[in-house]
């Protein structure tokens, strides 16, 4: 995950996004789960998304949860 997040940091549209994603990356490198790492950036990831990822981490459906979370965030942005 850290490599994918690093790519998103490099392509971030704003410094705020880059900073939030850096916080997530740092938490991942420190050994936190993805959902725990996402909690480090509440301005980027609503609680509902973090909870979806947390459940998916234990249930083995992380790819689906990430896709659903991305769709949710896109709809919310519109």
mmCIF file of N, CA and C in Angstrom, residues 12-37:
data_model
loop_
_atom_site.group_PDB
_atom_site.id
_atom_site.type_symbol
_atom_site.label_atom_id
_atom_site.label_comp_id
_atom_site.label_asym_id
_atom_site.label_seq_id
_atom_site.Cartn_x
_atom_site.Cartn_y
_atom_site.Cartn_z
ATOM 1 N N UNK A 12 -0.789 14.354 -6.230
ATOM 2 C CA UNK A 12 -1.837 15.085 -5.503
ATOM 3 C C UNK A 12 -2.080 16.448 -6.139
ATOM 4 N N UNK A 13 -3.348 16.824 -6.197
ATOM 5 C CA UNK A 13 -3.720 18.098 -6.808
ATOM 6 C C UNK A 13 -3.444 19.292 -5.907
ATOM 7 N N UNK A 14 -3.433 19.052 -4.595
ATOM 8 C CA UNK A 14 -3.203 20.153 -3.658
ATOM 9 C C UNK A 14 -2.207 19.724 -2.585
ATOM 10 N N UNK A 15 -1.547 20.689 -1.965
ATOM 11 C CA UNK A 15 -0.640 20.354 -0.863
ATOM 12 C C UNK A 15 -1.365 19.690 0.308
ATOM 13 N N UNK A 16 -2.617 20.061 0.544
ATOM 14 C CA UNK A 16 -3.380 19.459 1.642
ATOM 15 C C UNK A 16 -3.584 17.965 1.411
ATOM 16 N N UNK A 17 -3.868 17.591 0.175
ATOM 17 C CA UNK A 17 -4.036 16.173 -0.155
ATOM 18 C C UNK A 17 -2.712 15.440 0.011
ATOM 19 N N UNK A 18 -1.644 16.037 -0.467
ATOM 20 C CA UNK A 18 -0.321 15.420 -0.333
ATOM 21 C C UNK A 18 0.042 15.219 1.133
ATOM 22 N N UNK A 19 -0.261 16.198 1.962
ATOM 23 C CA UNK A 19 0.036 16.090 3.391
ATOM 24 C C UNK A 19 -0.784 14.985 4.039
ATOM 25 N N UNK A 20 -2.074 14.934 3.729
ATOM 26 C CA UNK A 20 -2.936 13.896 4.300
ATOM 27 C C UNK A 20 -2.480 12.505 3.879
ATOM 28 N N UNK A 21 -2.134 12.360 2.626
ATOM 29 C CA UNK A 21 -1.671 11.053 2.145
ATOM 30 C C UNK A 21 -0.314 10.694 2.742
ATOM 31 N N UNK A 22 0.506 11.681 3.003
ATOM 32 C CA UNK A 22 1.783 11.430 3.677
ATOM 33 C C UNK A 22 1.546 10.911 5.092
ATOM 34 N N UNK A 23 0.537 11.456 5.759
ATOM 35 C CA UNK A 23 0.181 10.967 7.094
ATOM 36 C C UNK A 23 -0.250 9.507 7.043
ATOM 37 N N UNK A 24 -1.026 9.163 6.026
ATOM 38 C CA UNK A 24 -1.469 7.773 5.854
ATOM 39 C C UNK A 24 -0.262 6.874 5.596
ATOM 40 N N UNK A 25 0.600 7.295 4.693
ATOM 41 C CA UNK A 25 1.804 6.513 4.380
ATOM 42 C C UNK A 25 2.656 6.284 5.626
ATOM 43 N N UNK A 26 2.864 7.346 6.396
ATOM 44 C CA UNK A 26 3.695 7.239 7.592
ATOM 45 C C UNK A 26 3.093 6.272 8.606
ATOM 46 N N UNK A 27 1.776 6.304 8.745
ATOM 47 C CA UNK A 27 1.114 5.391 9.678
ATOM 48 C C UNK A 27 1.233 3.944 9.196
ATOM 49 N N UNK A 28 1.122 3.726 7.890
ATOM 50 C CA UNK A 28 1.300 2.378 7.333
ATOM 51 C C UNK A 28 2.715 1.863 7.591
ATOM 52 N N UNK A 29 3.686 2.708 7.329
ATOM 53 C CA UNK A 29 5.079 2.311 7.534
ATOM 54 C C UNK A 29 5.339 2.009 9.009
ATOM 55 N N UNK A 30 4.645 2.715 9.893
ATOM 56 C CA UNK A 30 4.796 2.495 11.334
ATOM 57 C C UNK A 30 4.112 1.205 11.794
ATOM 58 N N UNK A 31 3.386 0.547 10.882
ATOM 59 C CA UNK A 31 2.792 -0.742 11.211
ATOM 60 C C UNK A 31 1.298 -0.749 11.457
ATOM 61 N N UNK A 32 0.646 0.376 11.257
ATOM 62 C CA UNK A 32 -0.801 0.402 11.429
ATOM 63 C C UNK A 32 -1.489 -0.263 10.244
ATOM 64 N N UNK A 33 -2.696 -0.712 10.463
ATOM 65 C CA UNK A 33 -3.507 -1.255 9.379
ATOM 66 C C UNK A 33 -3.879 -0.122 8.432
ATOM 67 N N UNK A 34 -4.404 -0.481 7.273
ATOM 68 C CA UNK A 34 -4.834 0.545 6.331
ATOM 69 C C UNK A 34 -5.942 1.398 6.938
ATOM 70 N N UNK A 35 -6.923 0.772 7.562
ATOM 71 C CA UNK A 35 -8.010 1.548 8.156
ATOM 72 C C UNK A 35 -7.490 2.432 9.284
ATOM 73 N N UNK A 36 -6.585 1.913 10.100
ATOM 74 C CA UNK A 36 -5.992 2.727 11.150
ATOM 75 C C UNK A 36 -5.205 3.887 10.582
ATOM 76 N N UNK A 37 -4.522 3.631 9.483
ATOM 77 C CA UNK A 37 -3.751 4.684 8.819
ATOM 78 C C UNK A 37 -4.666 5.751 8.231
#
